[in-house]
Amino acid sequence: MTGSEVLKTRAGAFRHEHLDTVQSTNSELMQRARNGDPGALWLTASRQLSGRGRRGRGWMSERGNLYASLLLIDPAVQSQTGSLPLVAANAVERAIAASLPGLTRITSIKWPNDVLIEGRKVSGILLEAERLADGRLVVVIGIGVNVSICPDSAPYPVARLSDYAAGADASMLFARLFETMSEELAIWDKGAGVSHTVERWRRAAHGIGERITVNLPNAQVRGRFSGIDDDGMLRLETDEGTRMFAAGDVFFDN
Ligand code: BTN
């Protein structure tokens, strides 16, 4: 059996459901897991009424963009799930890059999992996890991609896919994402392949070597972004020495 046949078989293991309107594809899938859904389910929606972003922010969710979440149950032992944001970012970056024929190397990933086109955010990813009463771990990977509309006010530069690929649409992008996510999950292999995941992430990384500010809930730390370690933590060279971050919002100083 060739590698691609294996990947196709694995891709086929995921179900997909589309809804016109939902509060949040992430919240809907978390609720379904609590109600007994076995997982490996993609949910997409044409619009969300309460789309959520990271750090309690909202996510603009009008018709025209991609809103997709993937429900995984016990994707790996808990110690390995910290690298799932990198898996998701790799998958989204590849799906977007594949939607830009003829435009090479204009997509990148800003730590940990924002996907950029020419340095401007085109996609955000929100991972949420919860333990079920029976001890199983639910992980929901939520992905929003600006396909034909951009938020009006964002604290960072934004992009939309349709400015680079005429006729881009959410369902075409989702078909690519369905494949790339299956492939990146197979490479990650429940955490056993994390070194491959990290290596793939590094190849797409935005701004290694540049000066950044890491915004934390109660502090800002400045330094030079020198890369990520083998668990996906951000390495920052500050005047006081090297610091590692598991979470935070990164802004490039320029
Ligand atoms: C971010 O703040 O960058 C993450 C944004 C994640 C948005 C997506 S849209 C699909 C899924 N459902 C949600 O409510 N949020 C995520």
JSON list of N, CA and C and ligand atoms in Angstrom, two decimals, residues 23-26 48 50-54 57 59 61 66-69 114 121 123-126 142-144 156, ligand 1:
[
{"chain": "A", "resi": 23, "resn": "GLN", "atom": "N", "xyz": [-24.43, 28.68, 16.69]},
{"chain": "A", "resi": 23, "resn": "GLN", "atom": "CA", "xyz": [-23.85, 29.69, 17.60]},
{"chain": "A", "resi": 23, "resn": "GLN", "atom": "C", "xyz": [-22.34, 29.73, 17.39]},
{"chain": "A", "resi": 24, "resn": "SER", "atom": "N", "xyz": [-21.73, 28.55, 17.54]},
{"chain": "A", "resi": 24, "resn": "SER", "atom": "CA", "xyz": [-20.28, 28.42, 17.37]},
{"chain": "A", "resi": 24, "resn": "SER", "atom": "C", "xyz": [-20.04, 26.96, 17.03]},
{"chain": "A", "resi": 25, "resn": "THR", "atom": "N", "xyz": [-19.29, 26.69, 15.98]},
{"chain": "A", "resi": 25, "resn": "THR", "atom": "CA", "xyz": [-19.03, 25.28, 15.62]},
{"chain": "A", "resi": 25, "resn": "THR", "atom": "C", "xyz": [-18.26, 24.60, 16.75]},
{"chain": "A", "resi": 26, "resn": "ASN", "atom": "N", "xyz": [-17.40, 25.34, 17.45]},
{"chain": "A", "resi": 26, "resn": "ASN", "atom": "CA", "xyz": [-16.68, 24.74, 18.59]},
{"chain": "A", "resi": 26, "resn": "ASN", "atom": "C", "xyz": [-17.64, 24.33, 19.69]},
{"chain": "A", "resi": 48, "resn": "GLN", "atom": "N", "xyz": [-21.82, 31.94, 11.95]},
{"chain": "A", "resi": 48, "resn": "GLN", "atom": "CA", "xyz": [-21.93, 31.69, 13.38]},
{"chain": "A", "resi": 48, "resn": "GLN", "atom": "C", "xyz": [-22.53, 32.93, 14.04]},
{"chain": "A", "resi": 50, "resn": "SER", "atom": "N", "xyz": [-22.32, 33.37, 17.43]},
{"chain": "A", "resi": 50, "resn": "SER", "atom": "CA", "xyz": [-21.43, 33.71, 18.56]},
{"chain": "A", "resi": 50, "resn": "SER", "atom": "C", "xyz": [-20.05, 33.10, 18.34]},
{"chain": "A", "resi": 51, "resn": "GLY", "atom": "N", "xyz": [-19.45, 33.42, 17.19]},
{"chain": "A", "resi": 51, "resn": "GLY", "atom": "CA", "xyz": [-18.12, 32.88, 16.89]},
{"chain": "A", "resi": 51, "resn": "GLY", "atom": "C", "xyz": [-17.12, 33.37, 17.93]},
{"chain": "A", "resi": 52, "resn": "ARG", "atom": "N", "xyz": [-16.28, 32.46, 18.37]},
{"chain": "A", "resi": 52, "resn": "ARG", "atom": "CA", "xyz": [-15.33, 32.80, 19.44]},
{"chain": "A", "resi": 52, "resn": "ARG", "atom": "C", "xyz": [-13.89, 32.72, 18.96]},
{"chain": "A", "resi": 53, "resn": "GLY", "atom": "N", "xyz": [-13.07, 33.69, 19.41]},
{"chain": "A", "resi": 53, "resn": "GLY", "atom": "CA", "xyz": [-11.64, 33.68, 19.13]},
{"chain": "A", "resi": 53, "resn": "GLY", "atom": "C", "xyz": [-10.87, 33.35, 20.39]},
{"chain": "A", "resi": 54, "resn": "ARG", "atom": "N", "xyz": [-9.56, 33.46, 20.30]},
{"chain": "A", "resi": 54, "resn": "ARG", "atom": "CA", "xyz": [-8.73, 33.16, 21.45]},
{"chain": "A", "resi": 54, "resn": "ARG", "atom": "C", "xyz": [-8.87, 34.25, 22.51]},
{"chain": "A", "resi": 57, "resn": "ARG", "atom": "N", "xyz": [-11.98, 36.57, 23.00]},
{"chain": "A", "resi": 57, "resn": "ARG", "atom": "CA", "xyz": [-12.40, 37.54, 21.99]},
{"chain": "A", "resi": 57, "resn": "ARG", "atom": "C", "xyz": [-13.48, 36.93, 21.10]},
{"chain": "A", "resi": 59, "resn": "TRP", "atom": "N", "xyz": [-15.19, 36.30, 17.23]},
{"chain": "A", "resi": 59, "resn": "TRP", "atom": "CA", "xyz": [-14.65, 36.05, 15.88]},
{"chain": "A", "resi": 59, "resn": "TRP", "atom": "C", "xyz": [-15.74, 36.41, 14.88]},
{"chain": "A", "resi": 61, "resn": "SER", "atom": "N", "xyz": [-18.17, 36.39, 12.11]},
{"chain": "A", "resi": 61, "resn": "SER", "atom": "CA", "xyz": [-18.60, 35.12, 11.52]},
{"chain": "A", "resi": 61, "resn": "SER", "atom": "C", "xyz": [-19.75, 35.28, 10.53]},
{"chain": "A", "resi": 66, "resn": "LEU", "atom": "N", "xyz": [-14.87, 30.71, 5.98]},
{"chain": "A", "resi": 66, "resn": "LEU", "atom": "CA", "xyz": [-14.92, 29.31, 6.43]},
{"chain": "A", "resi": 66, "resn": "LEU", "atom": "C", "xyz": [-14.93, 29.26, 7.96]},
{"chain": "A", "resi": 67, "resn": "TYR", "atom": "N", "xyz": [-15.91, 28.54, 8.49]},
{"chain": "A", "resi": 67, "resn": "TYR", "atom": "CA", "xyz": [-16.00, 28.28, 9.93]},
{"chain": "A", "resi": 67, "resn": "TYR", "atom": "C", "xyz": [-16.07, 26.76, 10.07]},
{"chain": "A", "resi": 68, "resn": "ALA", "atom": "N", "xyz": [-15.03, 26.16, 10.60]},
{"chain": "A", "resi": 68, "resn": "ALA", "atom": "CA", "xyz": [-14.96, 24.70, 10.64]},
{"chain": "A", "resi": 68, "resn": "ALA", "atom": "C", "xyz": [-14.36, 24.25, 11.97]},
{"chain": "A", "resi": 69, "resn": "SER", "atom": "N", "xyz": [-14.90, 23.17, 12.52]},
{"chain": "A", "resi": 69, "resn": "SER", "atom": "CA", "xyz": [-14.31, 22.60, 13.74]},
{"chain": "A", "resi": 69, "resn": "SER", "atom": "C", "xyz": [-14.22, 21.10, 13.58]},
{"chain": "A", "resi": 114, "resn": "ASP", "atom": "N", "xyz": [-1.54, 31.12, 13.98]},
{"chain": "A", "resi": 114, "resn": "ASP", "atom": "CA", "xyz": [-2.21, 32.03, 13.04]},
{"chain": "A", "resi": 114, "resn": "ASP", "atom": "C", "xyz": [-1.59, 31.80, 11.67]},
{"chain": "A", "resi": 121, "resn": "LYS", "atom": "N", "xyz": [-2.84, 38.32, 8.79]},
{"chain": "A", "resi": 121, "resn": "LYS", "atom": "CA", "xyz": [-3.58, 37.16, 9.31]},
{"chain": "A", "resi": 121, "resn": "LYS", "atom": "C", "xyz": [-4.79, 36.84, 8.43]},
{"chain": "A", "resi": 123, "resn": "SER", "atom": "N", "xyz": [-6.16, 33.49, 8.91]},
{"chain": "A", "resi": 123, "resn": "SER", "atom": "CA", "xyz": [-6.85, 32.42, 9.62]},
{"chain": "A", "resi": 123, "resn": "SER", "atom": "C", "xyz": [-6.46, 32.38, 11.08]},
{"chain": "A", "resi": 124, "resn": "GLY", "atom": "N", "xyz": [-7.44, 32.06, 11.92]},
{"chain": "A", "resi": 124, "resn": "GLY", "atom": "CA", "xyz": [-7.19, 31.87, 13.35]},
{"chain": "A", "resi": 124, "resn": "GLY", "atom": "C", "xyz": [-7.69, 30.50, 13.77]},
{"chain": "A", "resi": 125, "resn": "ILE", "atom": "N", "xyz": [-7.06, 29.95, 14.79]},
{"chain": "A", "resi": 125, "resn": "ILE", "atom": "CA", "xyz": [-7.40, 28.60, 15.25]},
{"chain": "A", "resi": 125, "resn": "ILE", "atom": "C", "xyz": [-7.62, 28.65, 16.76]},
{"chain": "A", "resi": 126, "resn": "LEU", "atom": "N", "xyz": [-8.71, 28.06, 17.20]},
{"chain": "A", "resi": 126, "resn": "LEU", "atom": "CA", "xyz": [-9.04, 28.01, 18.63]},
{"chain": "A", "resi": 126, "resn": "LEU", "atom": "C", "xyz": [-9.19, 26.55, 19.05]},
{"chain": "A", "resi": 142, "resn": "GLY", "atom": "N", "xyz": [-10.97, 24.46, 16.30]},
{"chain": "A", "resi": 142, "resn": "GLY", "atom": "CA", "xyz": [-11.84, 25.37, 15.55]},
{"chain": "A", "resi": 142, "resn": "GLY", "atom": "C", "xyz": [-11.02, 26.26, 14.65]},
{"chain": "A", "resi": 143, "resn": "ILE", "atom": "N", "xyz": [-11.46, 26.38, 13.41]},
{"chain": "A", "resi": 143, "resn": "ILE", "atom": "CA", "xyz": [-10.67, 27.11, 12.40]},
{"chain": "A", "resi": 143, "resn": "ILE", "atom": "C", "xyz": [-11.56, 28.12, 11.68]},
{"chain": "A", "resi": 144, "resn": "GLY", "atom": "N", "xyz": [-11.11, 29.35, 11.66]},
{"chain": "A", "resi": 144, "resn": "GLY", "atom": "CA", "xyz": [-11.80, 30.37, 10.89]},
{"chain": "A", "resi": 144, "resn": "GLY", "atom": "C", "xyz": [-10.85, 30.90, 9.83]},
{"chain": "A", "resi": 156, "resn": "TYR", "atom": "N", "xyz": [-4.36, 43.66, 14.35]},
{"chain": "A", "resi": 156, "resn": "TYR", "atom": "CA", "xyz": [-3.23, 43.20, 13.54]},
{"chain": "A", "resi": 156, "resn": "TYR", "atom": "C", "xyz": [-3.64, 43.31, 12.07]},
{"chain": "B", "resi": 1, "resn": "BTN", "atom": "C1", "xyz": [-8.33, 33.37, 16.92]},
{"chain": "B", "resi": 1, "resn": "BTN", "atom": "O1", "xyz": [-8.68, 34.16, 17.80]},
{"chain": "B", "resi": 1, "resn": "BTN", "atom": "O2", "xyz": [-7.39, 33.61, 16.16]},
{"chain": "B", "resi": 1, "resn": "BTN", "atom": "C2", "xyz": [-9.04, 32.04, 16.76]},
{"chain": "B", "resi": 1, "resn": "BTN", "atom": "C3", "xyz": [-10.29, 32.17, 15.96]},
{"chain": "B", "resi": 1, "resn": "BTN", "atom": "C4", "xyz": [-11.03, 30.84, 15.79]},
{"chain": "B", "resi": 1, "resn": "BTN", "atom": "C5", "xyz": [-12.35, 31.02, 15.07]},
{"chain": "B", "resi": 1, "resn": "BTN", "atom": "C6", "xyz": [-13.00, 29.71, 14.72]},
{"chain": "B", "resi": 1, "resn": "BTN", "atom": "S1", "xyz": [-14.33, 29.88, 13.58]},
{"chain": "B", "resi": 1, "resn": "BTN", "atom": "C7", "xyz": [-14.77, 28.20, 13.82]},
{"chain": "B", "resi": 1, "resn": "BTN", "atom": "C8", "xyz": [-14.61, 27.92, 15.31]},
{"chain": "B", "resi": 1, "resn": "BTN", "atom": "N1", "xyz": [-15.81, 28.29, 16.04]},
{"chain": "B", "resi": 1, "resn": "BTN", "atom": "C9", "xyz": [-15.60, 29.30, 16.89]},
{"chain": "B", "resi": 1, "resn": "BTN", "atom": "O3", "xyz": [-16.45, 29.82, 17.62]},
{"chain": "B", "resi": 1, "resn": "BTN", "atom": "N2", "xyz": [-14.32, 29.70, 16.82]},
{"chain": "B", "resi": 1, "resn": "BTN", "atom": "C10", "xyz": [-13.57, 28.89, 15.88]}
]
